Short mmCIF file of N, CA, C and O in Angstrom, two decimals:
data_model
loop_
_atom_site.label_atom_id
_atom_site.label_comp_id
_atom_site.label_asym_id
_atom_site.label_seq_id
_atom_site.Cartn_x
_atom_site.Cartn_y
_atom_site.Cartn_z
N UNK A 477 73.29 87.12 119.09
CA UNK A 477 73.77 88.06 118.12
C UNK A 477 73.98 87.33 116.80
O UNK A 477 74.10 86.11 116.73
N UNK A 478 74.01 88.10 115.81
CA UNK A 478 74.04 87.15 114.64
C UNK A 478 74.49 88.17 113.79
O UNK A 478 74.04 89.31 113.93
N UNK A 479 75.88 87.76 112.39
CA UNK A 479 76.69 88.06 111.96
C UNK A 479 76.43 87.93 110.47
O UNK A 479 75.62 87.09 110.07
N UNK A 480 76.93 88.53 109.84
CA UNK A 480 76.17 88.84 107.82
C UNK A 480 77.64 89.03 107.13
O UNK A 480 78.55 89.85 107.15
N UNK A 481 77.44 88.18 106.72
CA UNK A 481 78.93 89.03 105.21
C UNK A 481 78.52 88.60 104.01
O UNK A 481 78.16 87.53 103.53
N UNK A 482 78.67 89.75 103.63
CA UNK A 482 78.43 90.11 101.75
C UNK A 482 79.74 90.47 101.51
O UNK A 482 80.45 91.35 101.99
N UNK A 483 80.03 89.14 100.23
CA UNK A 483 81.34 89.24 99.73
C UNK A 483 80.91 89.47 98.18
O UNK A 483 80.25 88.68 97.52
N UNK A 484 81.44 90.71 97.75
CA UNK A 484 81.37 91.58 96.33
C UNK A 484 82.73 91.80 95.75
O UNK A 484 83.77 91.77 96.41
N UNK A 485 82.63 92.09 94.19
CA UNK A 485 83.64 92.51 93.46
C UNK A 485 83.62 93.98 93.84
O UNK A 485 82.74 94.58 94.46
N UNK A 486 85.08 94.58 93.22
CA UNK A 486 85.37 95.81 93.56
C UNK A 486 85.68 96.63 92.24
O UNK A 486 86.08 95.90 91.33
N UNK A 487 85.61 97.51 92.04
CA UNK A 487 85.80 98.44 90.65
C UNK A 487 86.47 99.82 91.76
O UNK A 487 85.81 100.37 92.64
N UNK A 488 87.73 100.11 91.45
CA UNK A 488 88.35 101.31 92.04
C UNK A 488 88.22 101.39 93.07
O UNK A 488 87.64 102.37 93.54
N UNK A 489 88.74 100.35 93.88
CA UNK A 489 88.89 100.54 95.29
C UNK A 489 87.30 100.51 96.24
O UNK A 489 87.19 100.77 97.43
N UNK A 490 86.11 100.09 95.20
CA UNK A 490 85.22 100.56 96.06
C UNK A 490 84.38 99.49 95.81
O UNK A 490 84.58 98.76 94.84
N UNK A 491 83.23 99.27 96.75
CA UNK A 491 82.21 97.92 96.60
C UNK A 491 81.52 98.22 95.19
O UNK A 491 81.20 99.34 94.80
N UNK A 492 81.34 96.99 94.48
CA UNK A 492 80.85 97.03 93.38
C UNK A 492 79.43 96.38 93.69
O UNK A 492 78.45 97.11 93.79
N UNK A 493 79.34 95.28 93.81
CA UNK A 493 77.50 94.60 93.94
C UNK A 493 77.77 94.23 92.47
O UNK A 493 77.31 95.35 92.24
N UNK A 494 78.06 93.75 91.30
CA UNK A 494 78.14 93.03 90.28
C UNK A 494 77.63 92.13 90.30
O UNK A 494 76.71 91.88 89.52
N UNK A 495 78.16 91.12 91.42
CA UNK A 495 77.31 90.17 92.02
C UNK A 495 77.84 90.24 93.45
O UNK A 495 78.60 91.12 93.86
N UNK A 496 77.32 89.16 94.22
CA UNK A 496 77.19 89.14 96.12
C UNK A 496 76.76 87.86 95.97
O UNK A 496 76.06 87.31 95.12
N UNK A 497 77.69 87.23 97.58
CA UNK A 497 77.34 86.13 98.26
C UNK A 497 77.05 86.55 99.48
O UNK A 497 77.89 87.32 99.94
N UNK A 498 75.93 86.25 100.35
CA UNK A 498 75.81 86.55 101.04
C UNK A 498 75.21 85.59 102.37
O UNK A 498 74.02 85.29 102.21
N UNK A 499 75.81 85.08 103.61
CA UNK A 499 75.44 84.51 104.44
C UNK A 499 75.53 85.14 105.52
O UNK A 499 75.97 86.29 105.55
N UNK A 500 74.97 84.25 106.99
CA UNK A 500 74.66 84.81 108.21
C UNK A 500 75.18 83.50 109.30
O UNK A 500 75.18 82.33 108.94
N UNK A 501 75.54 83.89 110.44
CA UNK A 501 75.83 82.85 111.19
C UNK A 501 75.36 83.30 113.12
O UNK A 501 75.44 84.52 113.25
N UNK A 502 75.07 82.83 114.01
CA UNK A 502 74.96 83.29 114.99
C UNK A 502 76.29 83.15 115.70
O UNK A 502 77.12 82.24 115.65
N UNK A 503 76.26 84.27 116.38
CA UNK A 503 78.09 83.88 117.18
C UNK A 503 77.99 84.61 118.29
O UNK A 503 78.82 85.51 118.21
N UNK A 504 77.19 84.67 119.60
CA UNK A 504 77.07 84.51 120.83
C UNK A 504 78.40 84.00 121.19
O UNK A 504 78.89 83.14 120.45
N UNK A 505 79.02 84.40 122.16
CA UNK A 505 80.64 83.98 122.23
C UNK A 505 81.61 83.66 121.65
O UNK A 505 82.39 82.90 122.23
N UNK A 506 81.92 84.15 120.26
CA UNK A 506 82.76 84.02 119.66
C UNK A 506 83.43 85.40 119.68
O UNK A 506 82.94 86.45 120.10
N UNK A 507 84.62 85.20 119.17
CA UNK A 507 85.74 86.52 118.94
C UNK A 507 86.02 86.49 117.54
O UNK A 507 85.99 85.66 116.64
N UNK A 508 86.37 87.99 117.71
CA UNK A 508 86.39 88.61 116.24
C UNK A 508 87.08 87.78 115.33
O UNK A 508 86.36 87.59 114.35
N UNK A 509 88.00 87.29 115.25
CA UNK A 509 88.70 86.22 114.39
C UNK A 509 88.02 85.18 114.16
O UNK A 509 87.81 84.81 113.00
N UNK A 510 87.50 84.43 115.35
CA UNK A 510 86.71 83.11 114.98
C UNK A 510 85.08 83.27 113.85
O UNK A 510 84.54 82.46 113.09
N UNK A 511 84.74 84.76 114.25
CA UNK A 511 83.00 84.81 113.77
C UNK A 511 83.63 85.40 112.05
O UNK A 511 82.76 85.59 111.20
N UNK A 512 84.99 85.63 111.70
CA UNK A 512 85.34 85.68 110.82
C UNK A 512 85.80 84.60 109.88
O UNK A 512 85.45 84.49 108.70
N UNK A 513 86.82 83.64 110.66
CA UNK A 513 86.92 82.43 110.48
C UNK A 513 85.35 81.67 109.38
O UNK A 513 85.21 81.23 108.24
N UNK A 514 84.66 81.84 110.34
CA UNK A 514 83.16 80.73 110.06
C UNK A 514 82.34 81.61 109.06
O UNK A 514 81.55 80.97 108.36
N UNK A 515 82.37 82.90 108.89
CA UNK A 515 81.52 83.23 107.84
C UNK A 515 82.58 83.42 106.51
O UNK A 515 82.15 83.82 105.43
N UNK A 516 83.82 83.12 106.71
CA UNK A 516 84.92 82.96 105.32
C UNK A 516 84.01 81.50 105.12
O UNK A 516 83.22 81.17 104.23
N UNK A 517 84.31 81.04 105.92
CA UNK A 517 84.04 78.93 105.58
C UNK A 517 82.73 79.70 104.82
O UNK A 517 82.92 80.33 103.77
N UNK A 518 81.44 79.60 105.41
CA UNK A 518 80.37 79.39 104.75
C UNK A 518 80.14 80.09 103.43
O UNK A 518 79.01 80.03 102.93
N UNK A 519 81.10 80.73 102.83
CA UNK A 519 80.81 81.66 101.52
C UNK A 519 81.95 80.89 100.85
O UNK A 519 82.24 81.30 99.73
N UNK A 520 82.60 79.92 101.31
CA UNK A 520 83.56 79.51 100.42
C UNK A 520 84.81 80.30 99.85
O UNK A 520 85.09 80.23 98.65
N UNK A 521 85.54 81.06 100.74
CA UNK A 521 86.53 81.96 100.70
C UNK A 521 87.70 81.49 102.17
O UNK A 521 88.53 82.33 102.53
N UNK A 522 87.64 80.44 102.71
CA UNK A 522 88.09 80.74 103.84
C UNK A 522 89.62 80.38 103.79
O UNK A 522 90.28 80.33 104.83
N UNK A 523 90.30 80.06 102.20
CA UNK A 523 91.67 79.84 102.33
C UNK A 523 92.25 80.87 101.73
O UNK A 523 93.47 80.98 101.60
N UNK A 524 91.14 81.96 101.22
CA UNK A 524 92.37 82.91 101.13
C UNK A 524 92.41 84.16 102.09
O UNK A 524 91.48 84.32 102.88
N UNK A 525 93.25 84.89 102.06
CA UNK A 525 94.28 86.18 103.52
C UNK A 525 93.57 87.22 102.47
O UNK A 525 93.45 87.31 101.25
N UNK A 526 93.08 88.10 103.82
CA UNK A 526 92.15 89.70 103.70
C UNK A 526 93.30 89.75 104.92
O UNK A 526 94.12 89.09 105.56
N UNK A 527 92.52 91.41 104.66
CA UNK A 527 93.29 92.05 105.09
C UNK A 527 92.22 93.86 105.68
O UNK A 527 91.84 94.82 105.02
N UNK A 528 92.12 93.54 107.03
CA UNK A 528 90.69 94.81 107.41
C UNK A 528 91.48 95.87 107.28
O UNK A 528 92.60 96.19 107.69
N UNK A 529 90.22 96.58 106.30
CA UNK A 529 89.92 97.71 105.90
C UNK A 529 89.53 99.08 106.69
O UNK A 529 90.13 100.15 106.76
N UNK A 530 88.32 98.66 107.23
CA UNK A 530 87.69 99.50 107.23
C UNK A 530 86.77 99.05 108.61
O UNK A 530 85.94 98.16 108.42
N UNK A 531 86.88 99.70 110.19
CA UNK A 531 86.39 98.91 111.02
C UNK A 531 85.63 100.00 111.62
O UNK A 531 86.12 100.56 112.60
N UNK A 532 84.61 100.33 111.22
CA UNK A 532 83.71 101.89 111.69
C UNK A 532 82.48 101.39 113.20
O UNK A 532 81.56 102.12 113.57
N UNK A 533 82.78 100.17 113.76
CA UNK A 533 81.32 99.78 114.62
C UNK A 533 80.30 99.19 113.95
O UNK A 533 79.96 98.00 113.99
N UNK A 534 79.94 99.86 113.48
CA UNK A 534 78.75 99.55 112.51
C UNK A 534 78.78 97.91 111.41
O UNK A 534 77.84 97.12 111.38
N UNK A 535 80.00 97.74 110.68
CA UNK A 535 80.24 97.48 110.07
C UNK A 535 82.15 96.98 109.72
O UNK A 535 82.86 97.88 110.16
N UNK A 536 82.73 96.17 109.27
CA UNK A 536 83.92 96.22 109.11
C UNK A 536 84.25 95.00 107.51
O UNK A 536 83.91 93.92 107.03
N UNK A 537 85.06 96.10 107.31
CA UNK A 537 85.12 95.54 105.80
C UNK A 537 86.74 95.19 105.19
O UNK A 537 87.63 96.04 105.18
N UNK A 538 86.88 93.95 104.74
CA UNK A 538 87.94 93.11 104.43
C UNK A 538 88.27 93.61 102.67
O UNK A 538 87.28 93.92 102.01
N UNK A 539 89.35 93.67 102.13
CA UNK A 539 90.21 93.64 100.96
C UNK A 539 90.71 92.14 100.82
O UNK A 539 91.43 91.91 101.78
N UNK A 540 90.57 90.79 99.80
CA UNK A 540 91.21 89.95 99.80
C UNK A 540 92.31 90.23 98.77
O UNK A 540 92.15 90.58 97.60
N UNK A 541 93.80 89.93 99.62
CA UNK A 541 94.61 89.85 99.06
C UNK A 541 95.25 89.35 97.48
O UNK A 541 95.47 88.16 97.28
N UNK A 542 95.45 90.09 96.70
CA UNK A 542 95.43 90.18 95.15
C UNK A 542 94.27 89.69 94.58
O UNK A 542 94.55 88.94 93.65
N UNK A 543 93.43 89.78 94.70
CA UNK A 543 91.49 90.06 94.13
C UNK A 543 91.20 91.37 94.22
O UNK A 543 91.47 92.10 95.18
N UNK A 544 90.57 91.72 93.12
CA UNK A 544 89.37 92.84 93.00
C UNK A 544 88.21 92.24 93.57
O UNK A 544 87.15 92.04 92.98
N UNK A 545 88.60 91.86 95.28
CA UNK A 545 87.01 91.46 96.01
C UNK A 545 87.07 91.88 97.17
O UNK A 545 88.23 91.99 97.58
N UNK A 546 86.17 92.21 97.98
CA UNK A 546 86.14 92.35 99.51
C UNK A 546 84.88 91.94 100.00
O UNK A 546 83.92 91.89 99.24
N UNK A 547 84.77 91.60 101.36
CA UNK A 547 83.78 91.17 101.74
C UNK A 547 83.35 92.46 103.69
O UNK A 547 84.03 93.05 104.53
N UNK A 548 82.00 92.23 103.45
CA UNK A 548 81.67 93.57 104.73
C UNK A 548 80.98 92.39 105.73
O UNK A 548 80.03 91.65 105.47
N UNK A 549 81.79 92.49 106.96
CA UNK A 549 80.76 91.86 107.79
C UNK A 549 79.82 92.94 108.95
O UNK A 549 80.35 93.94 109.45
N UNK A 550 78.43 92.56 109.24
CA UNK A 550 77.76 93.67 110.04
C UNK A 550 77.13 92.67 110.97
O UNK A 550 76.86 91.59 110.44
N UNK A 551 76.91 92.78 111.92
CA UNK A 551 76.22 92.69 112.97
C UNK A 551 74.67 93.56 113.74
O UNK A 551 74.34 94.72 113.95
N UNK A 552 73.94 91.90 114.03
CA UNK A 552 72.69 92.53 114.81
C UNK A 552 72.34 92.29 115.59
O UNK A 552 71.98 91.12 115.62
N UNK A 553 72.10 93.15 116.94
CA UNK A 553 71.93 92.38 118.17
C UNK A 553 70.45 92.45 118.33
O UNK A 553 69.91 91.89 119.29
#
């Protein structure tokens, strides 16, 4: 399985795309915290606190705490 987060600015509460970082990691046995953990590290965000948003299956999407940023992680099996 392998894991994607696009971390974007936000304009009114909502994804902007202004600009995007975007990486991928494989995480075959990992848990939700850890495959979160490792794709914060690889985008260079992993010392600061989000806070999930938005967790539909599909997709689940983070607010970082006092930033106009969030980041969406999705999954593909």
């Amino acid at each position: 399985m392998k894991a994607t987060i696009e971390h974007t600015d936000t304009f009114g509460h909502e994804l902007n795309y202004c600009w995007v970082n975007r990486a991928s990691i494989e995480c075959d046995g990992l848990s939700d915290s850890q495959i979160v953990r490792r794709l914060k590290k690889a985008i260079g965000i992993n010392g600061l606190k989000a806070r999930k948003t938005i967790d539909c299956g599909d997709y689940i999407q983070y607010k970082l705490d006092g930033l106009f940023q969030a980041f969406i992680i999705t999954f593909e099996y």
